[in-house]
XYZ file of C-alpha atoms in Angstrom:
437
model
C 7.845 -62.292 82.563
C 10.318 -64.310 84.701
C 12.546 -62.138 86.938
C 16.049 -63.486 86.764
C 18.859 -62.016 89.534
C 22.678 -62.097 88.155
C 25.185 -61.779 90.358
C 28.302 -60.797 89.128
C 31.813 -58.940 90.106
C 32.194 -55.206 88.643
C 35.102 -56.959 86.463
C 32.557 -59.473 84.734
C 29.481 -57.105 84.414
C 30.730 -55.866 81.308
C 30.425 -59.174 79.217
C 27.552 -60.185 81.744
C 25.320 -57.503 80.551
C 25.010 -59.444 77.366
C 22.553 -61.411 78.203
C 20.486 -58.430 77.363
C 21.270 -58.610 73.862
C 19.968 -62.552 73.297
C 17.751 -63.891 71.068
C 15.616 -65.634 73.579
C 12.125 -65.252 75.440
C 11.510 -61.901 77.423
C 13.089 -61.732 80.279
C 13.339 -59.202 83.315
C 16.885 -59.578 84.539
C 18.107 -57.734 87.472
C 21.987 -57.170 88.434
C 23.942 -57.039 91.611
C 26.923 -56.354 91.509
C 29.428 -57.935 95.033
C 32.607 -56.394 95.875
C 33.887 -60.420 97.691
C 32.250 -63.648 98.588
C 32.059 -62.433 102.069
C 29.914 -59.489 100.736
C 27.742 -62.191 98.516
C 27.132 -64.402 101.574
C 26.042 -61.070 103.409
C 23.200 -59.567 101.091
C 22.315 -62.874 98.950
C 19.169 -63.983 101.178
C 18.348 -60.015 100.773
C 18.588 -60.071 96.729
C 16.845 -63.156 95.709
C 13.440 -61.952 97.964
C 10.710 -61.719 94.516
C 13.030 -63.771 91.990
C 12.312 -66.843 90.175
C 15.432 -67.717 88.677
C 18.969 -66.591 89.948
C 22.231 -66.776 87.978
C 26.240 -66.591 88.756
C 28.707 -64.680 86.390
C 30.831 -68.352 87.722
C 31.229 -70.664 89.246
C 33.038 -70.162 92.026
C 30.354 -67.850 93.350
C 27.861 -70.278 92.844
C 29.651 -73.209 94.264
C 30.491 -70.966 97.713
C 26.252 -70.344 97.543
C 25.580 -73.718 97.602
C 27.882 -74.722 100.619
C 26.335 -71.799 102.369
C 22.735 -71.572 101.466
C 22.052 -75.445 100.741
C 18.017 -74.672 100.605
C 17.349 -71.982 98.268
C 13.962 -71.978 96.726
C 14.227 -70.808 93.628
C 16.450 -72.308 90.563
C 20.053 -71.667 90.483
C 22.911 -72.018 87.535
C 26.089 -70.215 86.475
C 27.584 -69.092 83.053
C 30.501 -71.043 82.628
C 32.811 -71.493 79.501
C 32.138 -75.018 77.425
C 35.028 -76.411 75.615
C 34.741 -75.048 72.821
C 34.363 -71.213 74.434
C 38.646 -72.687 76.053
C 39.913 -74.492 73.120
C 38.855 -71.112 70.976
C 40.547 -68.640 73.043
C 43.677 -71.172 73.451
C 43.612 -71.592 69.706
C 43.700 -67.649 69.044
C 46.724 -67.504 71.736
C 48.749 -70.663 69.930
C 47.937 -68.560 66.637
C 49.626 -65.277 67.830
C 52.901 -67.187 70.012
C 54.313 -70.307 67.842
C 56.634 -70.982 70.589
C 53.482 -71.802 73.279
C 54.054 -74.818 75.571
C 51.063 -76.103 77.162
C 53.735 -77.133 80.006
C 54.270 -74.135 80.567
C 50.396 -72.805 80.962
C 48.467 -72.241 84.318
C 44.792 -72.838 83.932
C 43.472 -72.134 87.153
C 39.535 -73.374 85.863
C 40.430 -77.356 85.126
C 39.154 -79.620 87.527
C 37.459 -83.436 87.812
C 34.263 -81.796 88.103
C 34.501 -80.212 84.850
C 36.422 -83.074 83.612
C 39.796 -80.787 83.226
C 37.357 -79.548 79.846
C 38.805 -82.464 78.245
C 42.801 -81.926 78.232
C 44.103 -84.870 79.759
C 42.367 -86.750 77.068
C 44.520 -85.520 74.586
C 47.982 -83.555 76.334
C 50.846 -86.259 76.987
C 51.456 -86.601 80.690
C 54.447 -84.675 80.676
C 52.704 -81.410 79.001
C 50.105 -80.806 80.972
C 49.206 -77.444 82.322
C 49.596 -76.048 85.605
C 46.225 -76.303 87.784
C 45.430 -74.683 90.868
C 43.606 -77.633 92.236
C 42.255 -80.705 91.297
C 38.615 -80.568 92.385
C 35.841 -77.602 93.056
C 36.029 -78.178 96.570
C 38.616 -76.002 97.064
C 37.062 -73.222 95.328
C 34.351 -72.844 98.252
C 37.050 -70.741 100.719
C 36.402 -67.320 101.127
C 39.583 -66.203 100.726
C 39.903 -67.959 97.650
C 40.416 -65.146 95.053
C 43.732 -64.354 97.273
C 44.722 -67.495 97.413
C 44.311 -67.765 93.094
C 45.821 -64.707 92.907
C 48.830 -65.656 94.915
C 49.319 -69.140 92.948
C 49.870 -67.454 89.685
C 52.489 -65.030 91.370
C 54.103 -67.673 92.663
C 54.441 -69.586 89.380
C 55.811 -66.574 87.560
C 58.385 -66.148 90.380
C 60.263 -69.646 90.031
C 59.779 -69.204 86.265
C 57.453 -72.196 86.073
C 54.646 -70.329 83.139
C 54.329 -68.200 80.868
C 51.164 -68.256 80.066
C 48.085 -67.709 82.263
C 44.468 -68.544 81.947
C 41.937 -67.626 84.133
C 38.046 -67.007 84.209
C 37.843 -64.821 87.614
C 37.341 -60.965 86.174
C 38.760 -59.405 88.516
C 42.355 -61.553 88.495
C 44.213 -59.463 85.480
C 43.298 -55.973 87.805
C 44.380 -57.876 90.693
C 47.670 -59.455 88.906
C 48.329 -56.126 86.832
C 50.685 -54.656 89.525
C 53.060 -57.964 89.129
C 53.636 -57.402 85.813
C 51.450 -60.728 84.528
C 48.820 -60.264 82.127
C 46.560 -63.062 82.001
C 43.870 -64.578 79.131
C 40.320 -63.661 80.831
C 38.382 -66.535 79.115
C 34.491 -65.824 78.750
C 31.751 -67.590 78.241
C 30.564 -66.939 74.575
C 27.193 -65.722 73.667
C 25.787 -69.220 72.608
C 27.121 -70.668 75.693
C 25.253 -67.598 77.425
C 22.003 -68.722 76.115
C 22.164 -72.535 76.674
C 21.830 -71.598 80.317
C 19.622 -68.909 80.433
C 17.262 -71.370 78.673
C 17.987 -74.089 80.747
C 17.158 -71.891 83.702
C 13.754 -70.791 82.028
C 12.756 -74.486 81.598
C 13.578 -75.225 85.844
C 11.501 -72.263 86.417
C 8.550 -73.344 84.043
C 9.177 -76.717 85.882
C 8.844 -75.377 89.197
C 5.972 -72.870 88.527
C 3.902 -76.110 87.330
C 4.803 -78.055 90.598
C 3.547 -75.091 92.347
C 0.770 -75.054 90.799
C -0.602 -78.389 91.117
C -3.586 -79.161 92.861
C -3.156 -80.347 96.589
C -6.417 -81.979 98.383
C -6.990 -82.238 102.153
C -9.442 -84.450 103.655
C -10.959 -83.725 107.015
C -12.729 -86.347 108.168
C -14.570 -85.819 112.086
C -15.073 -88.370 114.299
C -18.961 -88.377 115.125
C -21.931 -90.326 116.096
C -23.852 -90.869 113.001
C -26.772 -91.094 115.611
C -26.735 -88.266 117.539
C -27.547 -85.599 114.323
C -27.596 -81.923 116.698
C -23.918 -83.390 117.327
C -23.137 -83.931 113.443
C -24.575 -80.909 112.948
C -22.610 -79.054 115.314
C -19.417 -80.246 114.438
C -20.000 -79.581 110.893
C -20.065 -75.840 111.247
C -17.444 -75.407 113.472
C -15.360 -77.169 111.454
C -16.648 -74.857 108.693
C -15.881 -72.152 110.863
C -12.030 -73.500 111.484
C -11.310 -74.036 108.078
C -12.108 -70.665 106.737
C -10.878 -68.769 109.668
C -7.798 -70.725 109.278
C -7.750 -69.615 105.669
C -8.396 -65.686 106.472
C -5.617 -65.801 109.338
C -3.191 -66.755 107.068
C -4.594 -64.993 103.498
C -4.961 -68.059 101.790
C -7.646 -69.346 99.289
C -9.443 -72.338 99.902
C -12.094 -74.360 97.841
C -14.323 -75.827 100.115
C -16.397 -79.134 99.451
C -18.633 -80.277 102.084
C -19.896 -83.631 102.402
C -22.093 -85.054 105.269
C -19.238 -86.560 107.248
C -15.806 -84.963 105.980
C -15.013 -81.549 104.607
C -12.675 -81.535 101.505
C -10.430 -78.262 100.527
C -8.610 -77.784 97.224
C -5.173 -75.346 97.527
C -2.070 -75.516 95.370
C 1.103 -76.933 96.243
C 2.367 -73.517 96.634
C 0.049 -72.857 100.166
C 0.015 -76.411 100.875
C 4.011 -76.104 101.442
C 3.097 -73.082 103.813
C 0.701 -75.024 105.693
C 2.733 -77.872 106.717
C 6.160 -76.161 106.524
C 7.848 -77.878 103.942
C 6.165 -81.516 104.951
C 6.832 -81.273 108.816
C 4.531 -79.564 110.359
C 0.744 -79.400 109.826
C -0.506 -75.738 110.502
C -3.940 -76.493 109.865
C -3.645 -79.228 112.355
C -2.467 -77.528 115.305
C -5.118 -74.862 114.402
C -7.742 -76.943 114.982
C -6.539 -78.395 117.866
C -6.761 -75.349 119.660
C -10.534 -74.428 118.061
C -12.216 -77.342 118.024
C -13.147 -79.671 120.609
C -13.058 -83.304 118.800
C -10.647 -84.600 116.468
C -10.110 -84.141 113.323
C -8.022 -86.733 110.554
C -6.937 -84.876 108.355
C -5.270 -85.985 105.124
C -2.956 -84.081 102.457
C -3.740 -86.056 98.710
C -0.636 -85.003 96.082
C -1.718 -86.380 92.135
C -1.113 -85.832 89.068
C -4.641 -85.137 88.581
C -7.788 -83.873 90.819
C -9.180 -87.321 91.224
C -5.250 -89.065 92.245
C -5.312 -86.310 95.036
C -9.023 -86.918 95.956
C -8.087 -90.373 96.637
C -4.870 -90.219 98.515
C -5.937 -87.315 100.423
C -8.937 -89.965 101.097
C -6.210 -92.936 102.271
C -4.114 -90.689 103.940
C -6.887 -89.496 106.630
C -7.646 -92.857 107.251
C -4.431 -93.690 108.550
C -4.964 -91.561 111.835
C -5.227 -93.966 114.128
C -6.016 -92.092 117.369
C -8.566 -89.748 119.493
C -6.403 -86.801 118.455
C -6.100 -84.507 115.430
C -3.272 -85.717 113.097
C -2.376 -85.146 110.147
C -0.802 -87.288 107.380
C 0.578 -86.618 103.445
C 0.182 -89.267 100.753
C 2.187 -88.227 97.744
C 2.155 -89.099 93.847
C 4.871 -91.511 94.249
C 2.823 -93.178 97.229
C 4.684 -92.284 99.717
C 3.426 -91.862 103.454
C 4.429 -89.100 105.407
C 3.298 -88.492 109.359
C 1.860 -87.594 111.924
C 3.328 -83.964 110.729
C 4.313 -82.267 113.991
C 5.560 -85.280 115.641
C 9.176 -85.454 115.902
C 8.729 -89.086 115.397
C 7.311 -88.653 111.796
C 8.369 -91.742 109.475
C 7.889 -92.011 105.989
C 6.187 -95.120 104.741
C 6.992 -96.277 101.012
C 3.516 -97.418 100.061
C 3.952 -98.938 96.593
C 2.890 -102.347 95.321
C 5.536 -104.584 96.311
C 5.150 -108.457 95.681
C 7.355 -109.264 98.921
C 5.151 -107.274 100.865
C 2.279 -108.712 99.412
C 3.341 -112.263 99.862
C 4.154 -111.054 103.607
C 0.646 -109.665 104.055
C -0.974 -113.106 103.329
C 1.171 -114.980 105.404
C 0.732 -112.703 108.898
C -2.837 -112.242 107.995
C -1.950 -108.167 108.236
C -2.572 -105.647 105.323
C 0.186 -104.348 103.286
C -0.128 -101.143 104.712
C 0.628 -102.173 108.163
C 3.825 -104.373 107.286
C 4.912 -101.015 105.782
C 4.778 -98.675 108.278
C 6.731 -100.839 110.718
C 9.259 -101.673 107.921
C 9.333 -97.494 108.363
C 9.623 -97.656 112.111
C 12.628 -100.019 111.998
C 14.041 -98.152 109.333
C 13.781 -94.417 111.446
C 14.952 -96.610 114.826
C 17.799 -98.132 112.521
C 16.854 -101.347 114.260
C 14.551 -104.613 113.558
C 14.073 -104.779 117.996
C 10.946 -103.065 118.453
C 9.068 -102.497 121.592
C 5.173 -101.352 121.377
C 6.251 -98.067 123.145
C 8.302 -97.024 120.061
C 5.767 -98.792 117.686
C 3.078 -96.444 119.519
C 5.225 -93.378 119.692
C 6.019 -93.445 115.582
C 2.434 -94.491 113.875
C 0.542 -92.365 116.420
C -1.534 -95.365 118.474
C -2.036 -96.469 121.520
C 0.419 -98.770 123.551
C -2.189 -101.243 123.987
C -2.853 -101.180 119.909
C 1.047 -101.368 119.354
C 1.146 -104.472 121.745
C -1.831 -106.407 119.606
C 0.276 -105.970 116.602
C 3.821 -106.724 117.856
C 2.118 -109.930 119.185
C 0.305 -110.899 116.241
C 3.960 -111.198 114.536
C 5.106 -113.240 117.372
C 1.883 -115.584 116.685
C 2.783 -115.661 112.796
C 6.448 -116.403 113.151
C 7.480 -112.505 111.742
C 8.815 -111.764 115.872
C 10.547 -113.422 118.989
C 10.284 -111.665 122.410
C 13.200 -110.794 124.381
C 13.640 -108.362 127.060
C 16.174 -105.650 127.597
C 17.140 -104.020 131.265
C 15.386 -100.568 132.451
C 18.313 -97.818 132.165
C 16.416 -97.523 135.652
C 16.618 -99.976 137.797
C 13.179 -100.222 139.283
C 10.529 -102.063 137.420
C 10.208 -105.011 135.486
C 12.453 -105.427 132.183
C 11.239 -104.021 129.019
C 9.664 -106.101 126.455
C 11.222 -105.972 122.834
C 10.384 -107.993 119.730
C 13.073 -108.396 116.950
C 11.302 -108.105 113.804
C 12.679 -110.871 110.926
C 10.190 -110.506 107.826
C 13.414 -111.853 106.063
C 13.337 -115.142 107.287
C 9.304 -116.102 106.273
């Protein structure tokens, strides 16, 4: 049963709490109740710990999350009123006062990010309602419920409304000792359950991208003639992998072949073990246990044998004596050496331009890719076979062979650029032009 966190202000809970009362799929939802936004920034990475879903009585709250918590991991929305929940209750209001001016009317929840709900499509420009600003942006202060509170005072003072509309709950206990008694708009119950459902379909979402399989491939380098060696290597691999696995509780199916070691995880662990794409665990791990490399590469697909095979691709692109580690994705993207500060990300897709290029530098595709990546991370088409070496994890010497390669083709031209030090002969750049063939 998904476990669903709402936080709300004391003045909304009331209407809140009937989410309870839906018609939709079991739910286990869980209230907290903040006193000010400073008091929501202060226990929110507390409250969410165990949730899968997480919802705001508004917006507001859930706009000031956002700014402040940008990376939350779990899915995030807010009840908010549709038009039809504001042109109801301003309909019932009209009903009761024939002498209502929308001129005269403060609406302090009309903005360009909700579109104003529609009013300036149909009030003439000169009877228009008051607005306390014109986009969400200015929603995120923490003061903000002052600040509301203090606009609609100031309106009734120079006699500028009549009317107030608001959706904060707290604003008609906070505006009651003024003498102004303003229309709390809700969200109705239909407008209630679009959202939770919406939420219940990003957390089925996310629970199946967690879920999906994730394949490594660990390949050794080893001399296929020396068999005590293979044989050592292959159980202390063994050994690596599944105390790597106990260390950090973690399941692992293991597949052994001759020369490589495959293990099967879900996206869930795999996220663990190379923090969010930037760091490979598993890789530093070994380096410290083992003493030869190990390739390793992470295969994402939309089915076992996708992941088999770009797991497969991916270890293949470490390129040196070291262990590295590398992430092909579904989409075919590249993404390595994890660890390295200098990590690019290679698009890897068929491209006919690339193509084209690869015949006419005698290069594979791959290759013309990865430095397209390097220019792109240095922001620059003048490369020099340090930074070449330093981003796709080869040697200098390696780097040089295939900056001067271009040059043979017609893809570079050499020029040189002074030391920041003055000793020592100038550096060597090339600037790339794959535009220009």
């Amino acid at each position: 049963m998904p476990r669903i966190r709402i936080f709300t202000t004391k003045n909304s809970l009331k209407w809140v709490k009937n989410v309870e009362l839906l018609s939709i799929e079991p739910c286990n939802f869980e209230f907290t109740v903040y006193d000010s936004l400073a008091h929501l920034q202060e226990i929110f990475l507390e409250k969410i710990q165990q949730v899968d879903g997480i919802l705001f009585s508004g917006q507001i709250p859930y706009f000031f999350i956002q700014q402040h918590f940008p990376n939350v991991p779990v899915p995030m929305l807010h009840f908010d009123i549709t038009q039809a929940d504001f042109y109801r209750a301003l309909s019932e209001y009209i009903y009761k006062h024939k002498d209502f001016q929308m001129k005269r009317c403060l609406v302090d929840f009309l903005y360009e990010e909700n579109n104003y709900l529609g009013v300036y499509e149909w009030a003439e420009k000169d009877d228009t309602p008051y607005l306390f600003d014109l986009s969400m942006q200015a929603y995120a202060d923490m003061d903000v419920y002052n600040k509301l509170r203090d606009y609609h005072i100031e309106m009734w003072k120079q006699n500028k409304v009549d009317v107030s509309m608001t959706r904060l709950g707290n604003l008609p206990e906070m505006l009651e000792p003024y003498g102004i008694k303003p229309i709390l708009v809700v969200p109705s119950e239909q407008s209630m359950n679009k959202i939770i459902e919406a939420l219940l379909k990003e957390i089925q979402l996310l629970q199946l991208i967690e879920n999906q399989v994730v394949i490594g491939h660990l390949e050794m380098a080893i001399n296929r003639d020396n068999m005590a060696d293979l044989e050592y290597r292959q159980m202390s691999l063994h050994k690596a992998i599944l105390d790597f696995s106990k260390n950090n509780q973690m399941s692992f199916i293991i597949h052994r072949n001759v020369f490589y070691y495959e293990i099967i995880t879900n996206y869930s662990d795999f996220k663990l073990i190379t923090n969010e794409m930037q760091n490979c665990q598993l890789a530093s791990f070994l380096t410290r246990e083992l003493i030869f490399p190990v390739h390793i590469g992470w295969g994402i697909g939309n089915s076992i044998q996708e992941a088999q095979l770009n797991a497969e691709k991916a270890s293949q692109i470490c390129a040196t004596s070291e262990t590295q580690s590398y992430i092909l994705s579904k989409e075919e993207t590249l993404i390595g050496p994890l660890g390295d500060k200098d990590w690019i990300r290679v698009e890897t897709q068929y491209d006919l331009g690339i193509e084209k290029l690869s015949v006419k530098l005698n290069t594979s595709p791959l290759q013309i890719q990865k430095i397209i990546a390097v220019m792109d991370k240095l922001q620059s088409n003048m490369i020099a076979s340090e930074d070449l070496s330093t981003h796709l994890g080869i040697t200098t010497r390696a780097a040089n062979r295939i900056l001067k390669k271009l040059e043979e083709h017609g893809a570079a031209t050499v020029s040189t650029q002074l030391q920041k030090k003055l000793r020592g002969r100038p550096k060597k750049v090339y600037e790339i032009h794959f535009d220009r063939l």
